[in-house]
Short mmCIF file of C-alpha atoms in Angstrom, two decimals:
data_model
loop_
_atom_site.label_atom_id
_atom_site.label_comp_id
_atom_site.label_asym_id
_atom_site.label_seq_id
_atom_site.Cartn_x
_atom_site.Cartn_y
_atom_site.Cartn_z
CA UNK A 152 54.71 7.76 94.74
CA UNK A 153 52.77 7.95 98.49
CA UNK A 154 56.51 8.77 99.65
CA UNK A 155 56.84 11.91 97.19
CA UNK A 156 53.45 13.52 97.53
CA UNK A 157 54.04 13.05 101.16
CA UNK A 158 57.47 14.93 101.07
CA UNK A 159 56.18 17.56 98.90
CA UNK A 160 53.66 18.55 101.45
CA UNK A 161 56.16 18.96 103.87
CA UNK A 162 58.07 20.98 101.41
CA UNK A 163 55.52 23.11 100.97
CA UNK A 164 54.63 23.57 104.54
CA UNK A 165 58.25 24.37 105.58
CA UNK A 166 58.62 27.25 103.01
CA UNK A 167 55.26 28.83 103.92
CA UNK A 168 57.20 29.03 107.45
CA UNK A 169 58.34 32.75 106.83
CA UNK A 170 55.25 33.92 105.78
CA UNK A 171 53.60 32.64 108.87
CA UNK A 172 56.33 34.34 111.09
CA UNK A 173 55.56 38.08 109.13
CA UNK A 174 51.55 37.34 110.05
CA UNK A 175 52.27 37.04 113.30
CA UNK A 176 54.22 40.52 113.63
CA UNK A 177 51.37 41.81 111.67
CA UNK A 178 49.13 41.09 114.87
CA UNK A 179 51.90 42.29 117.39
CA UNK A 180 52.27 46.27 115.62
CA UNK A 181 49.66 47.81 118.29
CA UNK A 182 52.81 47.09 120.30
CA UNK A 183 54.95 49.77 121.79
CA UNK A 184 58.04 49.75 119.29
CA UNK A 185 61.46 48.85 120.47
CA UNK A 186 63.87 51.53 120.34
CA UNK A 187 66.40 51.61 117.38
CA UNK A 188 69.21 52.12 119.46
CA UNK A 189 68.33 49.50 121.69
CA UNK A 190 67.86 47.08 118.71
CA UNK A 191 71.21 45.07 117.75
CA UNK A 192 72.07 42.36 116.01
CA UNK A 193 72.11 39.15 117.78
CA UNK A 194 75.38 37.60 117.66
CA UNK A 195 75.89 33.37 117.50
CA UNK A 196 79.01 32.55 119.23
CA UNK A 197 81.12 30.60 117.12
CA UNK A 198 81.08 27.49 119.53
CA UNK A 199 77.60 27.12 119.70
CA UNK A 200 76.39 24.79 117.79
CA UNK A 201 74.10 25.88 114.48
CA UNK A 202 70.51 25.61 114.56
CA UNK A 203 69.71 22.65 111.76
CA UNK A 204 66.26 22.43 110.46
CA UNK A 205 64.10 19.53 111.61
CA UNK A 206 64.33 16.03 109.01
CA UNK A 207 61.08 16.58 107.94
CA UNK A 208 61.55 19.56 106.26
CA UNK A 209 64.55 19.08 104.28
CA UNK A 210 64.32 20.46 101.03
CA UNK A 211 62.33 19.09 98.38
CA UNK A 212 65.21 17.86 95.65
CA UNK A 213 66.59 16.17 98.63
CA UNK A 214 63.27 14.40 99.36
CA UNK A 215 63.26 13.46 95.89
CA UNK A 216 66.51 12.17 95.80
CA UNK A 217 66.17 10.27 98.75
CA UNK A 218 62.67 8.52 96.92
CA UNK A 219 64.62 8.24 93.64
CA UNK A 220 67.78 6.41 95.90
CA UNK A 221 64.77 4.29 97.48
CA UNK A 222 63.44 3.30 94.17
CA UNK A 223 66.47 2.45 92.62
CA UNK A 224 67.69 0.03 95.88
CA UNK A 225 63.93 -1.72 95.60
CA UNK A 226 64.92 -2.57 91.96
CA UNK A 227 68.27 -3.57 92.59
CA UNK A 228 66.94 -5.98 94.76
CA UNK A 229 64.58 -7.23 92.48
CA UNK A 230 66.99 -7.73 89.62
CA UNK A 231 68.44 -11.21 90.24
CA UNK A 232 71.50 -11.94 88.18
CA UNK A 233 70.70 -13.88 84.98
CA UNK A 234 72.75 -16.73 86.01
CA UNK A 235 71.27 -17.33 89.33
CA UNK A 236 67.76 -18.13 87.57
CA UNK A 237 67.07 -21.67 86.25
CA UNK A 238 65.91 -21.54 82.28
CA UNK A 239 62.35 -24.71 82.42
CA UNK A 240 64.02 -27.26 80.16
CA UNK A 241 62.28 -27.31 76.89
CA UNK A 242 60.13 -30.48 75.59
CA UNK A 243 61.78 -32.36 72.62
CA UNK A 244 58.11 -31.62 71.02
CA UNK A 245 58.88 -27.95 71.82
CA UNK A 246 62.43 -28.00 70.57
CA UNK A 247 61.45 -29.78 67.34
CA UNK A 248 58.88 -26.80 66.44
CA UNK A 249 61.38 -24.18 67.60
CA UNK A 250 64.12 -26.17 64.64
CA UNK A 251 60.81 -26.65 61.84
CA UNK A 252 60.49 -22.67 62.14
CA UNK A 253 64.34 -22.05 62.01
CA UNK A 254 64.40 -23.73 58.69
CA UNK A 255 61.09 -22.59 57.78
CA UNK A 256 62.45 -19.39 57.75
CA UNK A 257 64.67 -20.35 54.98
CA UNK A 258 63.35 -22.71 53.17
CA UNK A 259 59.69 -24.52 53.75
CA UNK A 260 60.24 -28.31 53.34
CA UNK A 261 58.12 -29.91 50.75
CA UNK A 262 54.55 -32.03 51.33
CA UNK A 263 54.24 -35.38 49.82
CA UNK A 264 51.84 -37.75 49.45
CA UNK A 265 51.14 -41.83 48.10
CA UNK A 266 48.73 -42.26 45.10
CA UNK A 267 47.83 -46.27 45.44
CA UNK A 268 46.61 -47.77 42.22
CA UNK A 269 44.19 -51.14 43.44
CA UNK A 270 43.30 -53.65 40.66
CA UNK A 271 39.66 -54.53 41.44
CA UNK A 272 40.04 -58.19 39.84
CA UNK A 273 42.81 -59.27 41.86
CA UNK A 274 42.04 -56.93 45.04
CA UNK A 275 45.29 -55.89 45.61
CA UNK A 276 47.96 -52.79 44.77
CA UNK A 277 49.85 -53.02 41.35
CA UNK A 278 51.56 -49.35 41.58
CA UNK A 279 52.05 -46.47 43.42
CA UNK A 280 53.29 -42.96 42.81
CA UNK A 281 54.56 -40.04 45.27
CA UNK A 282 53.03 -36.35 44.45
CA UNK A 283 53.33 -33.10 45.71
CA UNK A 284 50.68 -31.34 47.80
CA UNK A 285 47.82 -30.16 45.32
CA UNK A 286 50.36 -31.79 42.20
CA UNK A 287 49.10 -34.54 40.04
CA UNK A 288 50.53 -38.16 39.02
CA UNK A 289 52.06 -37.49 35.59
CA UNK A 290 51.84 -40.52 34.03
CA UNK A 291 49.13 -43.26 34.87
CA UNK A 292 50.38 -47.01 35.67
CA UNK A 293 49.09 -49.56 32.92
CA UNK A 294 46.23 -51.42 34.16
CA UNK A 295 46.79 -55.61 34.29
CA UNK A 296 45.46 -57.16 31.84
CA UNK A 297 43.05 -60.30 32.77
CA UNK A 298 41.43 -62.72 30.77
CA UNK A 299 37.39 -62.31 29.93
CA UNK A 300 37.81 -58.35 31.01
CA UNK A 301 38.38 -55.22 29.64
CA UNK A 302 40.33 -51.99 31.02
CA UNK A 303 37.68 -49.64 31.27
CA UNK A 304 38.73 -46.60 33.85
CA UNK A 305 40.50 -45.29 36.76
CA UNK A 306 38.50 -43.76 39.13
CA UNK A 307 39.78 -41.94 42.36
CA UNK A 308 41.22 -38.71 42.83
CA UNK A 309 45.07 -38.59 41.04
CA UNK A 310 44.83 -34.72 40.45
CA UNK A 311 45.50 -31.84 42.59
CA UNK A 312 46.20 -34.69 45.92
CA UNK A 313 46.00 -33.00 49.10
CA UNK A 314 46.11 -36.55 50.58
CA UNK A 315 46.99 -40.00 50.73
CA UNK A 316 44.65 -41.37 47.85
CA UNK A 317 43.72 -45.10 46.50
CA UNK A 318 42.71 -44.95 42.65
CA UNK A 319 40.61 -47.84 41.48
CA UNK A 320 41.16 -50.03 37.96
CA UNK A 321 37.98 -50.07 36.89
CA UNK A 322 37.21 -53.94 34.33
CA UNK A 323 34.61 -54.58 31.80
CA UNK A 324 33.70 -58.28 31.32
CA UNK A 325 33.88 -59.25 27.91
CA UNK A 326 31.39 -61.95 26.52
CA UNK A 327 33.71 -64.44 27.11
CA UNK A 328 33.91 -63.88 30.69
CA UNK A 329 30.21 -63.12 31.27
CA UNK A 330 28.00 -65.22 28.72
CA UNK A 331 25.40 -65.29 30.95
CA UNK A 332 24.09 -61.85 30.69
CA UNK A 333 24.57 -61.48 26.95
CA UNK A 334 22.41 -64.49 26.59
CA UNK A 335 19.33 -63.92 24.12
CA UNK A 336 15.94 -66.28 23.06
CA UNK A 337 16.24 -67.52 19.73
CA UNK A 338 15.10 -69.64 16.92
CA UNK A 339 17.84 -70.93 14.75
CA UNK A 340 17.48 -73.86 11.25
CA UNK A 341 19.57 -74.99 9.33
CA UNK A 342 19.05 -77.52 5.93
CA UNK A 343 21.57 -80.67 5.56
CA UNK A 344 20.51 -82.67 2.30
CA UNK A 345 16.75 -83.73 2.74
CA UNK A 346 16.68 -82.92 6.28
CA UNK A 347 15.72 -79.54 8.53
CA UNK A 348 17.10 -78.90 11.79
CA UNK A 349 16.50 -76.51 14.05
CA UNK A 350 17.74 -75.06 17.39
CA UNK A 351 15.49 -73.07 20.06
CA UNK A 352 16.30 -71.93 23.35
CA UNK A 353 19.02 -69.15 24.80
CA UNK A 354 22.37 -68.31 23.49
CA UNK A 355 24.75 -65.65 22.70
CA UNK A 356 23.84 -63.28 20.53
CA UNK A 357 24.86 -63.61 17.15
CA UNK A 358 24.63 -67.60 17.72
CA UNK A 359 25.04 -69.34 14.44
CA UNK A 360 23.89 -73.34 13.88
CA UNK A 361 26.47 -75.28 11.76
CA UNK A 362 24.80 -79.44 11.35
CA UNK A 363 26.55 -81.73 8.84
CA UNK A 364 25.62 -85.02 8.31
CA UNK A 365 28.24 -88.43 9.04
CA UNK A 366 27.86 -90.38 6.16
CA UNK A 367 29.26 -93.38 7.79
CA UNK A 368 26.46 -94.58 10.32
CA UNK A 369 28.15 -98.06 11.00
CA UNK A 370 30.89 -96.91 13.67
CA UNK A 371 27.83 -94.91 15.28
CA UNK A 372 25.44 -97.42 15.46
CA UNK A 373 28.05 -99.73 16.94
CA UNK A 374 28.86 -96.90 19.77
CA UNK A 375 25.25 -97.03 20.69
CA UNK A 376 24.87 -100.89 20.70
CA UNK A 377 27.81 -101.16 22.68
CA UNK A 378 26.54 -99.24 25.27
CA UNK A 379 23.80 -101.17 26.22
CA UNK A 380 23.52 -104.90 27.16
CA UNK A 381 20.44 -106.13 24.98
CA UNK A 382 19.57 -103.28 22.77
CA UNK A 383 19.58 -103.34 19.46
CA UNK A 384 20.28 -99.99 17.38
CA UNK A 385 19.96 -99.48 13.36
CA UNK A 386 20.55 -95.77 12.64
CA UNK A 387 18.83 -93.59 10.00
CA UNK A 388 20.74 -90.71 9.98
CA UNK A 389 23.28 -88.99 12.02
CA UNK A 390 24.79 -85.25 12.10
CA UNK A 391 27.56 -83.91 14.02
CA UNK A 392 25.36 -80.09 15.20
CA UNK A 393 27.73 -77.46 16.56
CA UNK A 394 26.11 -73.82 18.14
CA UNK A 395 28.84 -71.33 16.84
CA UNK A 396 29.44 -68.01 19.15
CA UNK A 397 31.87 -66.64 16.31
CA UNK A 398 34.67 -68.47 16.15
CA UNK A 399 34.02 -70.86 19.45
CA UNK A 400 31.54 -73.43 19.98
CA UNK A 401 29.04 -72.82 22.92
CA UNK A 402 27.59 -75.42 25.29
CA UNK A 403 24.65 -74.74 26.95
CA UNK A 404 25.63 -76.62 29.85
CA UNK A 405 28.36 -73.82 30.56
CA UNK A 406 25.33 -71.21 31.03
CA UNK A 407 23.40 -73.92 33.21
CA UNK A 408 21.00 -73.42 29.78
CA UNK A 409 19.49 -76.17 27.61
CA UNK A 410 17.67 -76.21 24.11
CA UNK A 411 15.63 -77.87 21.85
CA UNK A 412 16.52 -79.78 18.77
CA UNK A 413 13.92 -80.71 16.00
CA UNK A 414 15.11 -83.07 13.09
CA UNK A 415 12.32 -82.69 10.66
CA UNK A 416 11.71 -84.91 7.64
CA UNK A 417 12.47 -88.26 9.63
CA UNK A 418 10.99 -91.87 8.69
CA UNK A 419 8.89 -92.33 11.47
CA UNK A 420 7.57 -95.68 10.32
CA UNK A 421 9.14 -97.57 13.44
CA UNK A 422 10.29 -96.72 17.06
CA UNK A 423 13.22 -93.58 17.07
CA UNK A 424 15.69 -93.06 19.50
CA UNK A 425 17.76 -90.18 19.15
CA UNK A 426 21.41 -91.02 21.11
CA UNK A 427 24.30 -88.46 21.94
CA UNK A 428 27.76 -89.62 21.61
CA UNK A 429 30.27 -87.31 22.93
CA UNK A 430 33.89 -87.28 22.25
CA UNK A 431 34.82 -89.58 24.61
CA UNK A 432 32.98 -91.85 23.34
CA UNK A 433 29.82 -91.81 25.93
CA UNK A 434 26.42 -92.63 25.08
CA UNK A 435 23.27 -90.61 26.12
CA UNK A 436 19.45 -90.92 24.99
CA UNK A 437 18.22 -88.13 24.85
CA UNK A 438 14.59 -89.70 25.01
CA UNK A 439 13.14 -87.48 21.92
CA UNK A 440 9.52 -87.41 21.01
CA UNK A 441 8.53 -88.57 17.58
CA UNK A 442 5.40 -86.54 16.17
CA UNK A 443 4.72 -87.13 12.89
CA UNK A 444 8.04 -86.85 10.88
CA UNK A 445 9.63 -84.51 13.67
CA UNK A 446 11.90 -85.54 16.48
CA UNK A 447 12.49 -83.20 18.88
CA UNK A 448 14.49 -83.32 22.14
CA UNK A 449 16.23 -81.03 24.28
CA UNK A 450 20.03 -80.88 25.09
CA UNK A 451 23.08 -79.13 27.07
CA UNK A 452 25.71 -80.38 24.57
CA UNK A 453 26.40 -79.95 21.15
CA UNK A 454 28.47 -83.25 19.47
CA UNK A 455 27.53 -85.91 17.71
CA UNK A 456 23.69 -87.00 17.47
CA UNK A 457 22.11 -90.04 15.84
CA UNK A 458 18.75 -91.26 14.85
CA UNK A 459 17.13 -94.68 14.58
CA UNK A 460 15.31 -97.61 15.53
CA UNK A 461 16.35 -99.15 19.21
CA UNK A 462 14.71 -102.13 20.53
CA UNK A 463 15.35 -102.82 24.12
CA UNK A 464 14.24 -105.76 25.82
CA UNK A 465 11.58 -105.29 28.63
CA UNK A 466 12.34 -106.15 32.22
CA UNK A 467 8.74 -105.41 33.59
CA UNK A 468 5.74 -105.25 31.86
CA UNK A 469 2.19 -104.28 34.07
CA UNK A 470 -0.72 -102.29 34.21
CA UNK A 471 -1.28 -98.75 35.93
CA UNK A 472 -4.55 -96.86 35.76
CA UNK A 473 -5.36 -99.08 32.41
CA UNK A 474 -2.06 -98.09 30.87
CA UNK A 475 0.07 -100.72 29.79
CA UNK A 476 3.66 -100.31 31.01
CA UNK A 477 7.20 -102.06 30.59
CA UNK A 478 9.89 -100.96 32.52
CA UNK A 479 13.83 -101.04 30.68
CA UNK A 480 17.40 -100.60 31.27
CA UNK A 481 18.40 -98.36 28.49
CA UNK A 482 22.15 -97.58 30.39
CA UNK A 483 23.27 -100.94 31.26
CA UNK A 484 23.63 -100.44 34.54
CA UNK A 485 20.95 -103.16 35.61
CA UNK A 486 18.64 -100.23 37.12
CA UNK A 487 15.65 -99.76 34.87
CA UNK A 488 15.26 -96.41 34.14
CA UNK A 489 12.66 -96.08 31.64
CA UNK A 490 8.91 -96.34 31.74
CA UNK A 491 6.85 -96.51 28.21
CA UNK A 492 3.16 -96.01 28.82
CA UNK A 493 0.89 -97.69 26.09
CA UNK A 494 -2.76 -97.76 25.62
CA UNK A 495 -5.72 -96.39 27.51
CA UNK A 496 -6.29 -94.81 30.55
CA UNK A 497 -9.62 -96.02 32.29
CA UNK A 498 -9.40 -94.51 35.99
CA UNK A 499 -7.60 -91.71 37.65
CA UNK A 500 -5.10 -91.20 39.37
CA UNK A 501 -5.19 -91.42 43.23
CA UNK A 502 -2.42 -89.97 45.56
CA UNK A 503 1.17 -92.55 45.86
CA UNK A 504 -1.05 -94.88 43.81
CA UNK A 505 2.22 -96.05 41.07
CA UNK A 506 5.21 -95.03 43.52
CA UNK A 507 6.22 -98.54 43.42
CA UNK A 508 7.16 -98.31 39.76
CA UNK A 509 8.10 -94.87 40.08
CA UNK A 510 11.56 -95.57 42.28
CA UNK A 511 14.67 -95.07 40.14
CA UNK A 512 13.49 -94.26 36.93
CA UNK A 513 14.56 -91.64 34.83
CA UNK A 514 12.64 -91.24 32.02
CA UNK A 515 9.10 -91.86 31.07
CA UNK A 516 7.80 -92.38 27.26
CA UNK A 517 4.30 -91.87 26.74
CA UNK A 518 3.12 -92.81 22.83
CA UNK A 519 0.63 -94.56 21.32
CA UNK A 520 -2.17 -93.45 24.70
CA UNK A 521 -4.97 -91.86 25.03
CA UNK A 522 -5.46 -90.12 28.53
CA UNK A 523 -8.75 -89.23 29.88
CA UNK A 524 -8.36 -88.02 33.49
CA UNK A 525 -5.75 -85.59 33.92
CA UNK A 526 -5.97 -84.64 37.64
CA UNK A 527 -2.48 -85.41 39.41
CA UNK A 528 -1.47 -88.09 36.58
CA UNK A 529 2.00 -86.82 36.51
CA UNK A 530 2.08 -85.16 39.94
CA UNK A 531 4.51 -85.81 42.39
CA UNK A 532 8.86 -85.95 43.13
CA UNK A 533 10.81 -88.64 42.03
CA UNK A 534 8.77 -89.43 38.87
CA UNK A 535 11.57 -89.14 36.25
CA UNK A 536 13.89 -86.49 34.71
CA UNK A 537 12.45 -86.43 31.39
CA UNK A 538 8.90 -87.24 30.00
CA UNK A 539 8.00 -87.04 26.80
CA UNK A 540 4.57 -87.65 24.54
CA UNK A 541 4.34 -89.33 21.34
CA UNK A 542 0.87 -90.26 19.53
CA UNK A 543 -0.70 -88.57 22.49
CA UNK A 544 -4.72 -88.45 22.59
CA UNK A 545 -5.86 -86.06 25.55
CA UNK A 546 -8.80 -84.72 23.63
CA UNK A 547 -11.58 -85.93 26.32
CA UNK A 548 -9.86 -84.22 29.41
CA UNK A 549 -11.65 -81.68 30.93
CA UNK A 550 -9.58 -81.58 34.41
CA UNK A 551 -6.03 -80.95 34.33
CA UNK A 552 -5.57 -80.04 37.97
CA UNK A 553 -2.26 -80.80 39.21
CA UNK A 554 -1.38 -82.83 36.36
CA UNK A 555 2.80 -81.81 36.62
CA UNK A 556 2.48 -80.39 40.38
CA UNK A 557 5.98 -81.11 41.74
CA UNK A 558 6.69 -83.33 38.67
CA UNK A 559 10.70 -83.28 38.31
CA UNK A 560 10.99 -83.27 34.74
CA UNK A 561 12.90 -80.89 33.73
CA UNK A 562 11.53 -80.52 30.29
CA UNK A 563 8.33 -81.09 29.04
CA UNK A 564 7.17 -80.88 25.04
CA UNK A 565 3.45 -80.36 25.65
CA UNK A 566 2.93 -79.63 22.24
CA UNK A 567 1.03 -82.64 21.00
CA UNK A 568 -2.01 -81.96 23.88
CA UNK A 569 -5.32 -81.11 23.05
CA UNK A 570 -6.94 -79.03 25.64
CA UNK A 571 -10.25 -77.79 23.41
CA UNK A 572 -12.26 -79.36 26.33
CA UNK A 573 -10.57 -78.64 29.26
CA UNK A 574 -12.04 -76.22 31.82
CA UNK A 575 -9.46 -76.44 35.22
CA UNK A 576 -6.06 -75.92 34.88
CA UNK A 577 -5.52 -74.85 38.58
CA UNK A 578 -1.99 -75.80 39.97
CA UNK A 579 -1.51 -77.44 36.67
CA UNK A 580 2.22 -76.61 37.17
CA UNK A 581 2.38 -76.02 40.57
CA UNK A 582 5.99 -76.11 41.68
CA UNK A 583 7.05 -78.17 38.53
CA UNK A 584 10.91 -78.24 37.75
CA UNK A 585 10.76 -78.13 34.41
CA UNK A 586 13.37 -75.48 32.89
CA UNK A 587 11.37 -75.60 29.46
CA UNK A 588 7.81 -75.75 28.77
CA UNK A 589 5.96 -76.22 25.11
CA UNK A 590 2.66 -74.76 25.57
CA UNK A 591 2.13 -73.74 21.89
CA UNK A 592 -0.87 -75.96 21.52
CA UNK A 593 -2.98 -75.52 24.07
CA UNK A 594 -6.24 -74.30 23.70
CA UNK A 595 -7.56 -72.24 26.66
CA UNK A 596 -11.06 -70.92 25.99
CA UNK A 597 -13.33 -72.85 27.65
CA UNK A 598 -10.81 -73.17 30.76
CA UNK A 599 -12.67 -71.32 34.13
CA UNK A 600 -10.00 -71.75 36.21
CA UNK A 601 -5.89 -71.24 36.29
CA UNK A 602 -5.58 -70.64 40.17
CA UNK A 603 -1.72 -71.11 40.56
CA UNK A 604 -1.33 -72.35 37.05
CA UNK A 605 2.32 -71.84 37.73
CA UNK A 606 2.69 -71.02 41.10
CA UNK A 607 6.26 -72.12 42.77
CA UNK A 608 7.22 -72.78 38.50
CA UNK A 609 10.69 -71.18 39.38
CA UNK A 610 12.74 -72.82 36.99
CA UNK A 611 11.41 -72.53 34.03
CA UNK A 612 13.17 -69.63 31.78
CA UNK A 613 11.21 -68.86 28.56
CA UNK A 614 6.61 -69.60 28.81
CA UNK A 615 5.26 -67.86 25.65
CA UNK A 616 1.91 -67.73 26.74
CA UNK A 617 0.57 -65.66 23.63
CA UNK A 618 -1.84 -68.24 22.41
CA UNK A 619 -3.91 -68.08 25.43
CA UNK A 620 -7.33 -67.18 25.93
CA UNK A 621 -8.57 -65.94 29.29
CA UNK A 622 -11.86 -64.80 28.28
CA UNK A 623 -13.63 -67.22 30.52
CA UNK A 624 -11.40 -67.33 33.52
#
């Protein structure tokens, strides 16, 4: 462009030549003027050469032409052949995109995506199912079936998927499979002939108590005789007790659960035993309390039960805090297990004072006593697993302190005390194992003071407590 303004302007100054030429005979006319004669033409000899104008001021199309020629050779240079430039190679990445959008153009290629159906009993996959993008599975897998559950849902997203999804089988237990938590307090009886029987403690709802009694007593009371080396057994009565949940029988033990039996209407002229024989032929006592013409005692297992007089003979008899003990071996195994405590207390108890009677036993009978100083009597680990009052007296006791701390007992029928006089009850069950505790009989008006009464009493499941009178605390 520099190259044709510059050209014009030289145009332009070559054709105002003339004009500058006629000005200057304009300012020569004072002049004298030649004459015409002596005016003629001038003549260029034919040999001598022509007069060409100058290079800078050749016309201006030629100028032009000349740029245009100029132009033209710069972009001829420029211009390199197509094959002597090297095409970049193209990336496979680059290559694949530039094939996706050559079929795109035709025909888009479809989305899919996995639908993963997890059974949450077994914790794995059981099905899957491929769907569209924004499609839905058309027809749900059947959920596994497992034993004590219940199908109850899917959830996850199956609908409209927009991405890889994991739907979850959702269970139910059943009350087979959970018994536990369907578990309810109550207070079954039923009548067989002259007798009443009843069953309290937790079980499925709906529980049902079936007793009949075994008319034939003399297979039974050889079982139990058998059992044990030097006991004798003569049984009153015996009844075969189920706990019906429907159309299965439930064992308490399977619910880590236990209740309590009462046989009512039993001759209580002479020393009971009540003994369990199971199915396989083993013998348990279950170390019942006789009050009045009631046994009661407390049990995991529903089978056979019997009831009668058992005579053991004693392997120790002593004396402990003015009781009168005798130590047995009710299981044959040449350990004695069982304490009976007879007669009447005259001094308390002092800490460690009867652990060397304590070691081994089991159970502890208490019948036919009065007590008068409560305090720690029954405290400490090790004592036995059962204990168990019959014929109690404990109307004198005013201090109860600590009386069951840490005892290991795991059930204790406190029904036969008489508290009317007692006025501390602090730590009374401090830490205490027991799993079942019969308060119904105590009388709580006069009591002061129930600091930790039941502090640390973690396993105990049902305490009706209703009875109590806290007026004075």
């Amino acid at each position: 462009m520099k190259k044709r303004i510059t050209a014009f302007i030289m145009a332009t100054l070559v054709s105002l030549t003339p004009f500058t030429s006629y000005a200057a005979g304009l300012d020569g006319m004072d002049a004298e003027p030649v004459p015409q004669e002596n005016q003629q033409e001038t003549e260029v000899p034919e040999n001598e050469p022509s007069v060409t104008e100058p290079e800078e001021v050749k016309s201006v199309d030629e100028q032009l032409n000349n740029e245009d020629k100029e132009v033209s050779e710069t972009k001829q240079e420029a211009e390199v052949p197509a094959e002597e430039i090297e095409t970049p190679t193209k990336t496979e990445a680059e290559e694949a995109i530039e094939t996706s959008e050559d079929k795109g153009t035709d025909e888009d290629e479809e989305v899919t995506y996995t639908v993963s159906f997890y059974d949450s009993i077994d914790e794995k996959v059981f099905a899957t199912a491929t769907v569209s993008e924004n499609g839905s599975v058309e027809e749900l897998p059947e959920a596994p079936e497992h034993e004590g559950y219940e199908f109850k849902e899917y959830e996850g997203t199956y609908t409209d998927v927009i991405a890889d999804e994991t739907v979850t089988a959702v269970y139910e237990a059943t009350d087979a499979a959970d018994t536990e938590d369907i578990l309810v307090y109550a207070e079954l009886s039923e009548t067989v002939g002259d007798y009443a029987i009843s069953a309290v403690g937790n079980m499925p709802e709906g529980t049902k108590l079936v007793a009949s009694m075994i008319e034939n007593d003399s297979d039974v009371e050889k079982t139990v005789c058998d059992s044990v080396e030097g006991m004798t057994f003569k049984a009153q009565v015996s009844f075969d007790i189920k706990l019906m949940d429907g159309d299965k029988e439930y064992q308490p033990v399977e619910s880590d659960e236990t209740v309590k039996i009462s046989i009512n209407h039993i001759n209580s002229d002479s020393d009971l035993a009540v003994f369990r024989i199971t199915d396989d032929g083993a013998v348990t006592n279950m170390n019942a309390s006789v009050s009045g013409e009631t046994v009661d005692f407390v049990t995991d297992h529903f089978t056979t039960y019997t009831v009668g007089e058992a005579s053991y003979e004693s392997k120790y008899d002593g004396k402990w805090l003015g009781f009168d003990y005798s130590l047995y071996d009710t299981d044959g195994d040449g350990v004695n297990d069982t304490c009976v405590l007879t007669g009447e207390q005259t001094e308390a108890n002092k800490p460690n004072s009867s652990t060397y009677f304590r070691i081994g036993l089991k159970h502890v009978v208490v019948k036919n006593a009065k007590i008068n100083y409560g305090e720690r009597l029954f405290a400490g680990h090790g004592w036995a697993n059962t204990i168990t009052f019959e014929n109690v007296d404990t109307s004198s006791v005013t201090n109860m302190n600590s009386m069951f701390e840490n005892c290991s007992a795991s059930t204790l029928d406190l029904s036969c005390f008489d508290t009317s006089n007692v006025t501390n009850m602090s730590d009374m069950f401090k830490k205490c194992s027991a799993k079942t505790l019969d308060l119904s009989s105590f009388k709580t008006s006069n009591v002061t003071n129930m600091n930790g009464m039941f502090n640390g009493c973690y396993c105990v499941k049902n305490l009706d407590l209703s009875s109590f009178d806290t007026s004075n605390v």
